[in-house]
mmCIF file of C-alpha atoms in Angstrom:
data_model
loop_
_atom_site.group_PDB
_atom_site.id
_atom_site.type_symbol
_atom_site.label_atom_id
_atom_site.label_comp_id
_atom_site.label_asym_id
_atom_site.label_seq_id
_atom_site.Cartn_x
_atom_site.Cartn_y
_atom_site.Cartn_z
ATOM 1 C CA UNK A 259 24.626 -39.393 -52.656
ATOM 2 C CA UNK A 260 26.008 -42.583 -51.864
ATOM 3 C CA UNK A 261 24.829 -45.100 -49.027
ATOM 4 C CA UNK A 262 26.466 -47.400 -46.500
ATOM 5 C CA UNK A 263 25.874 -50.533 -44.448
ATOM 6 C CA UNK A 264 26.010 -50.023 -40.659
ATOM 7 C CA UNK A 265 27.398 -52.391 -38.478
ATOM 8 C CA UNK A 266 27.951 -52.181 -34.584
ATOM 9 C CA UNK A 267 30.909 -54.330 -33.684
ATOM 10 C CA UNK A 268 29.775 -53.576 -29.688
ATOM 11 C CA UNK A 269 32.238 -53.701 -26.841
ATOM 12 C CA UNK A 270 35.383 -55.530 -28.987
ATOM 13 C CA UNK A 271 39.623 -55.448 -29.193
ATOM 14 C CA UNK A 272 41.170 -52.597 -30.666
ATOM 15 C CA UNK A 273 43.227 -55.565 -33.005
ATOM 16 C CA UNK A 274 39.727 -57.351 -33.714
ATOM 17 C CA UNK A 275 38.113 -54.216 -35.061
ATOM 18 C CA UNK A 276 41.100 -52.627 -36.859
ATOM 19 C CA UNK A 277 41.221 -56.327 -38.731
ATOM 20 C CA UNK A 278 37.970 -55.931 -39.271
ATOM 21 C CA UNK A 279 38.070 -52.213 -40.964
ATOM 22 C CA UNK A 280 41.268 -52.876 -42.707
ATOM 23 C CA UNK A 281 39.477 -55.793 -45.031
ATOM 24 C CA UNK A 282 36.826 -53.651 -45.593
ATOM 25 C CA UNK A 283 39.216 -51.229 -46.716
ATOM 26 C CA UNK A 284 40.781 -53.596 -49.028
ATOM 27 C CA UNK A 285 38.005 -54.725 -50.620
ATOM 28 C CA UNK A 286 36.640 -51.113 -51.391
ATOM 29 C CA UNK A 287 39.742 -50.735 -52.862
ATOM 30 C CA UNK A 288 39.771 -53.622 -55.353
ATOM 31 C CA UNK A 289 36.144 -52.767 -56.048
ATOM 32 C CA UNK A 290 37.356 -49.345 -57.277
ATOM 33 C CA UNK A 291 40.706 -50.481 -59.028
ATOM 34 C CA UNK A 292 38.243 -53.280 -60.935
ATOM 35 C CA UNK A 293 35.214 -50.747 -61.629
ATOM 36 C CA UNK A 294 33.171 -52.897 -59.828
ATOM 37 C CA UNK A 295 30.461 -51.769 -56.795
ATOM 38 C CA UNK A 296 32.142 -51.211 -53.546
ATOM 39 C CA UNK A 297 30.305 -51.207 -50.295
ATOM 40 C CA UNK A 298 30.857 -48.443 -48.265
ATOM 41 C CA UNK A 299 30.649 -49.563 -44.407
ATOM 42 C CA UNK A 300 30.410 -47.435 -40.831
ATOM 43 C CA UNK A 301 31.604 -49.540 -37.830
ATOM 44 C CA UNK A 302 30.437 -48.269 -34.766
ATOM 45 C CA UNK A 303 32.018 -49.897 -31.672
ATOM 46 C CA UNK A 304 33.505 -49.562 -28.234
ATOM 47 C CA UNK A 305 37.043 -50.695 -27.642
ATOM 48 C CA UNK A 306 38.493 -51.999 -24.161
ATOM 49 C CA UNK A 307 41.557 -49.554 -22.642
ATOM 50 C CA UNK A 308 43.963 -48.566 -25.835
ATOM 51 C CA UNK A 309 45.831 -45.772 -26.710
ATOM 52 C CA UNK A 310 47.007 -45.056 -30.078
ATOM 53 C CA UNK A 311 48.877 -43.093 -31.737
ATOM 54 C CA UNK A 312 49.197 -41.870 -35.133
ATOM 55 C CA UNK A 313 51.784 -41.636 -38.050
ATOM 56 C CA UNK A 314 53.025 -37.977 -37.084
ATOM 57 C CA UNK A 315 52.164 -38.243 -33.377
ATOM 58 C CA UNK A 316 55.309 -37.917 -30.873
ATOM 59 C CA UNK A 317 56.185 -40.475 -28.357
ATOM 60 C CA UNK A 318 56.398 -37.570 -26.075
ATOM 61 C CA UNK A 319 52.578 -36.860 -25.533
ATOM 62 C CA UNK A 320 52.777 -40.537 -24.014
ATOM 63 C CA UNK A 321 53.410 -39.215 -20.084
ATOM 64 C CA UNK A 322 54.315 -42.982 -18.563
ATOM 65 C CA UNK A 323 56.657 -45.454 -19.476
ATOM 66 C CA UNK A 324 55.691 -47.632 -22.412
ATOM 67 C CA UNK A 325 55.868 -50.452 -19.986
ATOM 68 C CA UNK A 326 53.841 -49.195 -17.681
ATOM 69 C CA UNK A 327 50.347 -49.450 -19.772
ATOM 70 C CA UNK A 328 50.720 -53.344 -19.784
ATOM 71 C CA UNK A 329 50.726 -53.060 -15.715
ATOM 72 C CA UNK A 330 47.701 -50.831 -16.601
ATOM 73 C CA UNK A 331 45.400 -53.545 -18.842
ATOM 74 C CA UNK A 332 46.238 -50.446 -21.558
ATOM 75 C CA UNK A 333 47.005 -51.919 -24.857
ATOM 76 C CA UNK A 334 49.092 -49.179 -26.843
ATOM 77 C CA UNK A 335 49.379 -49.141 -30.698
ATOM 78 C CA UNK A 336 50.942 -46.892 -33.536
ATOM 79 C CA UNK A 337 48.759 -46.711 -36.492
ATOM 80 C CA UNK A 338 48.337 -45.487 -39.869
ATOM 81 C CA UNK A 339 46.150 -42.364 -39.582
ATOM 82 C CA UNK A 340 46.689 -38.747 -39.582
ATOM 83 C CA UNK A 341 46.571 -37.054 -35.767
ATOM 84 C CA UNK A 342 48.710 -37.848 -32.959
ATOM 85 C CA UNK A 343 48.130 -39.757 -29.527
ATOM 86 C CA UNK A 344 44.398 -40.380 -28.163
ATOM 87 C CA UNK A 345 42.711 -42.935 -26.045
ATOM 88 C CA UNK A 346 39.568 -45.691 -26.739
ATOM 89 C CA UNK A 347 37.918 -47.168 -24.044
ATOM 90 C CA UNK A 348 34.485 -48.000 -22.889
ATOM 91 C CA UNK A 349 31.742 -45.563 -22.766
ATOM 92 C CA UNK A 350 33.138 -44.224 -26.080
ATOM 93 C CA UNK A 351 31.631 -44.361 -29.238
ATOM 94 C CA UNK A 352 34.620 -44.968 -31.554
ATOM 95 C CA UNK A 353 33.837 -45.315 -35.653
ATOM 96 C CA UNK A 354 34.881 -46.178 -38.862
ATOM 97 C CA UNK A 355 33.653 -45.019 -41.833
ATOM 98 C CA UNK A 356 35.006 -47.013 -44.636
ATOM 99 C CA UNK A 357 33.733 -44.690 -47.546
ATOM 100 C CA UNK A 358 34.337 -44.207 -50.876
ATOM 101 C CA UNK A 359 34.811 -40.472 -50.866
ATOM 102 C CA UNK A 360 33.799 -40.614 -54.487
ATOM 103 C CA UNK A 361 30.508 -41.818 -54.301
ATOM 104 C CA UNK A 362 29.302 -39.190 -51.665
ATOM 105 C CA UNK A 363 31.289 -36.238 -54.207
ATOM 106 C CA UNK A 364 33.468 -35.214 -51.419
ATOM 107 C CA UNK A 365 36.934 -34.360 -51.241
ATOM 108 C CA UNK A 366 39.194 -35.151 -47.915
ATOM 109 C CA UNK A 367 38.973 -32.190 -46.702
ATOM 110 C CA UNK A 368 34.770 -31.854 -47.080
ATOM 111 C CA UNK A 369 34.563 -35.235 -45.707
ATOM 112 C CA UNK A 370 36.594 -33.971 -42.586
ATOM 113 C CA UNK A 371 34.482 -31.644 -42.076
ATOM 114 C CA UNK A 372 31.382 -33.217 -42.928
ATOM 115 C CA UNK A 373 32.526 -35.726 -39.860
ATOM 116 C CA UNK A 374 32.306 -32.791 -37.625
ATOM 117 C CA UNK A 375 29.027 -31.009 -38.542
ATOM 118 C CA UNK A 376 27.459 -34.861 -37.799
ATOM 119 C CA UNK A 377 29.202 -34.578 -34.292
ATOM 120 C CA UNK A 378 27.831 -31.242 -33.926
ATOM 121 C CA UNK A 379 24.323 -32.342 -35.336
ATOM 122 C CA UNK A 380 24.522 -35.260 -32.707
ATOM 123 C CA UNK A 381 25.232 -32.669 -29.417
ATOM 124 C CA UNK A 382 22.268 -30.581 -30.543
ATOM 125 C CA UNK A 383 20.205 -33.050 -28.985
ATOM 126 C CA UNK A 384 21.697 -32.645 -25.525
ATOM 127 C CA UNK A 385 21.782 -29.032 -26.009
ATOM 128 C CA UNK A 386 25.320 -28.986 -26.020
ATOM 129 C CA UNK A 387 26.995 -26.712 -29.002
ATOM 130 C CA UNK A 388 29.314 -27.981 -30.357
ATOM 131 C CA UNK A 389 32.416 -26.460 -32.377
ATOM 132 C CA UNK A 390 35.496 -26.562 -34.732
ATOM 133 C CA UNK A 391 39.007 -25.038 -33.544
ATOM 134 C CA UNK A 392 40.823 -24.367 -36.846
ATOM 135 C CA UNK A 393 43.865 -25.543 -36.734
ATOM 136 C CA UNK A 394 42.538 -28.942 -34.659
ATOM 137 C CA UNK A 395 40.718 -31.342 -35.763
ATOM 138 C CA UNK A 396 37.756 -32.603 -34.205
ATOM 139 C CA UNK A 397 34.837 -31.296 -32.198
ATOM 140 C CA UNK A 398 35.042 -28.299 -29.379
ATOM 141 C CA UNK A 399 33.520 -27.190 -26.542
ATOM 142 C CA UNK A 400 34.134 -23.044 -26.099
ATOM 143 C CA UNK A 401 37.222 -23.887 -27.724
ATOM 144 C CA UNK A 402 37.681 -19.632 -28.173
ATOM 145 C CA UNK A 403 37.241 -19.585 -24.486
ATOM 146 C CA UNK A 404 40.429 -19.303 -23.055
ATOM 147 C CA UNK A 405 41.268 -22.068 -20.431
ATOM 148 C CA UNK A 406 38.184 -23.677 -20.982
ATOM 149 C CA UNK A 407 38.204 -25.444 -24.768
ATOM 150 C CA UNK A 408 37.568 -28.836 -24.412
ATOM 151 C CA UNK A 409 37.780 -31.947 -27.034
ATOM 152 C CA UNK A 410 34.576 -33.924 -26.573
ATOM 153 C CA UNK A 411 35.756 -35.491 -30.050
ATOM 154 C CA UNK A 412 38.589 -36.801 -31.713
ATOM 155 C CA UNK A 413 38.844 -37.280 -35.556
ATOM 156 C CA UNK A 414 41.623 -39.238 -37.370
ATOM 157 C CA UNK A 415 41.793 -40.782 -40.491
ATOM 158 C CA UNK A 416 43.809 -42.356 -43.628
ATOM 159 C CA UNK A 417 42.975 -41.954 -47.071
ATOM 160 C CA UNK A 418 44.148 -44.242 -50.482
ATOM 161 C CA UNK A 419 42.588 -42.988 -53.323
ATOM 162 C CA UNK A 420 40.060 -41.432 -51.380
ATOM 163 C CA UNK A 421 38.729 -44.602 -49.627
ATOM 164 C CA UNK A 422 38.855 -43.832 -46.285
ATOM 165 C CA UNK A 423 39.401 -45.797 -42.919
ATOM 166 C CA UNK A 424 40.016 -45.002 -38.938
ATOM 167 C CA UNK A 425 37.558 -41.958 -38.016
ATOM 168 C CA UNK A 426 36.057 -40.698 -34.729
ATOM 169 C CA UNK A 427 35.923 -41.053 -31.136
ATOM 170 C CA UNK A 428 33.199 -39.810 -29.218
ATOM 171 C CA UNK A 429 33.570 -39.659 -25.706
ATOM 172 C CA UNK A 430 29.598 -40.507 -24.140
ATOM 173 C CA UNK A 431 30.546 -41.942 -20.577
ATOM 174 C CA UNK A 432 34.143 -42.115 -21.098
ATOM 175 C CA UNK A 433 36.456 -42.195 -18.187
ATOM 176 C CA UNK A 434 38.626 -39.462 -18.424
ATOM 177 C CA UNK A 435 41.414 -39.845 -16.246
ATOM 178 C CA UNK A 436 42.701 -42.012 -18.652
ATOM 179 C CA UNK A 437 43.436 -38.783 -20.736
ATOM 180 C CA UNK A 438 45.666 -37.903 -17.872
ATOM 181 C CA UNK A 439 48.130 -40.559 -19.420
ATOM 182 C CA UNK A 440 49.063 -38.479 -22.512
ATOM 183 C CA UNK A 441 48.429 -35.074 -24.173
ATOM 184 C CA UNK A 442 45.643 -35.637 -26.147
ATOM 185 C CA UNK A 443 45.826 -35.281 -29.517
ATOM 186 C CA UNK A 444 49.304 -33.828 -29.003
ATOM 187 C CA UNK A 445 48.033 -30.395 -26.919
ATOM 188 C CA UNK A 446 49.195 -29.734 -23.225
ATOM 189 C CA UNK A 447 47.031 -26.433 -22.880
ATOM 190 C CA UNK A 448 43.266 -27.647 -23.561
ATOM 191 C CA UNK A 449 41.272 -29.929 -22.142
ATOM 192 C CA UNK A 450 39.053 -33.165 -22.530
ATOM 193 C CA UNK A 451 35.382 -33.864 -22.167
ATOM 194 C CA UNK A 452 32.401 -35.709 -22.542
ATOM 195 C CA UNK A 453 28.608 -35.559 -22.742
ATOM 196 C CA UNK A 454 28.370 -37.148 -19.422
ATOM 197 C CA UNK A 455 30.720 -34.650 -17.846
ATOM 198 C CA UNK A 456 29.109 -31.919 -19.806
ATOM 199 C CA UNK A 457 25.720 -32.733 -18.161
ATOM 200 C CA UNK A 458 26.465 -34.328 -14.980
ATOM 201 C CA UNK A 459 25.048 -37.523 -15.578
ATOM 202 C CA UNK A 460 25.479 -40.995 -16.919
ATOM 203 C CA UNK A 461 23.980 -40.681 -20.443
ATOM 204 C CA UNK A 462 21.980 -43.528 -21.858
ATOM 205 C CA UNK A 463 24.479 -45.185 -24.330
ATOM 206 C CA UNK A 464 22.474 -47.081 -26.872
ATOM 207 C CA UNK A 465 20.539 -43.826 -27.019
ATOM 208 C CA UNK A 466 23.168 -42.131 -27.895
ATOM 209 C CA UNK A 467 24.657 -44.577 -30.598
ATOM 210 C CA UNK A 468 21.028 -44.895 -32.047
ATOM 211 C CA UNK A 469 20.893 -40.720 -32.117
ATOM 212 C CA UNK A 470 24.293 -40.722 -33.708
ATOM 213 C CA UNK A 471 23.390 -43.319 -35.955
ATOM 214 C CA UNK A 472 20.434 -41.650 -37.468
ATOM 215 C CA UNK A 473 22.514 -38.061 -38.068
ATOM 216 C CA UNK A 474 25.245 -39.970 -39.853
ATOM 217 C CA UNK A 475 22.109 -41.393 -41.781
ATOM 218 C CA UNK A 476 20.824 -37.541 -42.511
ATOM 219 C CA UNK A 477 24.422 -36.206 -43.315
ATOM 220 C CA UNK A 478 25.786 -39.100 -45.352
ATOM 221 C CA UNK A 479 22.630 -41.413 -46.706
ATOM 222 C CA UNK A 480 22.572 -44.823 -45.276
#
């Protein structure tokens, strides 16, 4: 099973901690081209407002003028992982796994879903259960209920050569009107969440980055 080095970036730019990710990236790259030891990193962090979107996403699920987000203090970016459109903002626990897929034997696809089950490890602690929607990537709330599935997380990532980059966002005390701004993750008929909203209070937030820390820890080594 392979390990990683945790780092938490706290409350930082969405240019800052892409930078950041990308030269890890690189360099676990060139470790693997070379045959040398890579390090395999997870980034947690919280980003000030930012929406961004992804290379299939549509310009469409954005719902104001471009210009409009600047007026807003919203930084808006297109990126290089799979999904479409989603926001990052404070209260959020966004991360970045920069893993060699190889080293923890998984394939894209396991890792994908090995992203969720930590997600839905994590919620067991509230008591919330958590779910996949096939089809959508990410973690669910009654997603088979109709009018009432709910994305409490989004997942998007790239992979070269199975080193992988981008990853999750959480939503912990995330304010959710921002959500209003777009159709998230590209769907206009299901909605958005969070654990605050899910249990009608403020949720400690170091808590809950220490709690998710320590089931990324169980699921992936660390």
């Amino acid at each position: 099973m392979g390990m990683f080095v945790y780092e938490d970036l706290g409350k930082i730019d969405y240019a800052d901690a892409l930078r950041i990710q990308t030269e890890a990236f690189d360099a676990l790259l060139e470790a693997k081209a070379t045959g040398t030891k890579g390090e395999n990193r997870l980034f947690f962090c919280e980003h000030y407002p930012v929406l961004t979107i992804g290379k299939s996403g549509k310009e469409a699920n954005l719902l104001i003028p471009e210009a409009r987000l600047k007026q807003q203090g919203i930084s808006y970016y297109h990126i290089n992982r799979g999904g479409d459109i989603t926001y990052h903002g404070p209260g959020q626990i966004t991360g970045y796994p920069v893993f060699d897929l190889d080293s923890f034997h998984l394939g894209l696809k396991q890792y994908i879903y090995q992203l969720e089950e930590t997600v839905i490890q994590f919620l067991t602690h509230y008591g919330i259960q958590g779910e996949r929607l096939e089809g959508a990537t990410g973690v669910w709330i009654e997603p088979h209920v109709k009018g009432r599935a709910r994305k409490i997380c989004a997942i998007g990532v790239r992979s070269s050569r199975f080193v992988t980059m981008h990853g999750f966002a959480l939503n912990i005390n995330t304010d959710l009107d921002y959500f209003r701004l777009i159709n998230p993750c590209g769907f206009t008929d299901k909605g958005v969440t969070s654990l605050s909203n899910e249990l009608g209070e403020l949720q400690d937030f170091r808590l809950a980055k220490a709690r998710l820390r320590e089931v990324f820890e169980r699921q992936f080594g660390g």
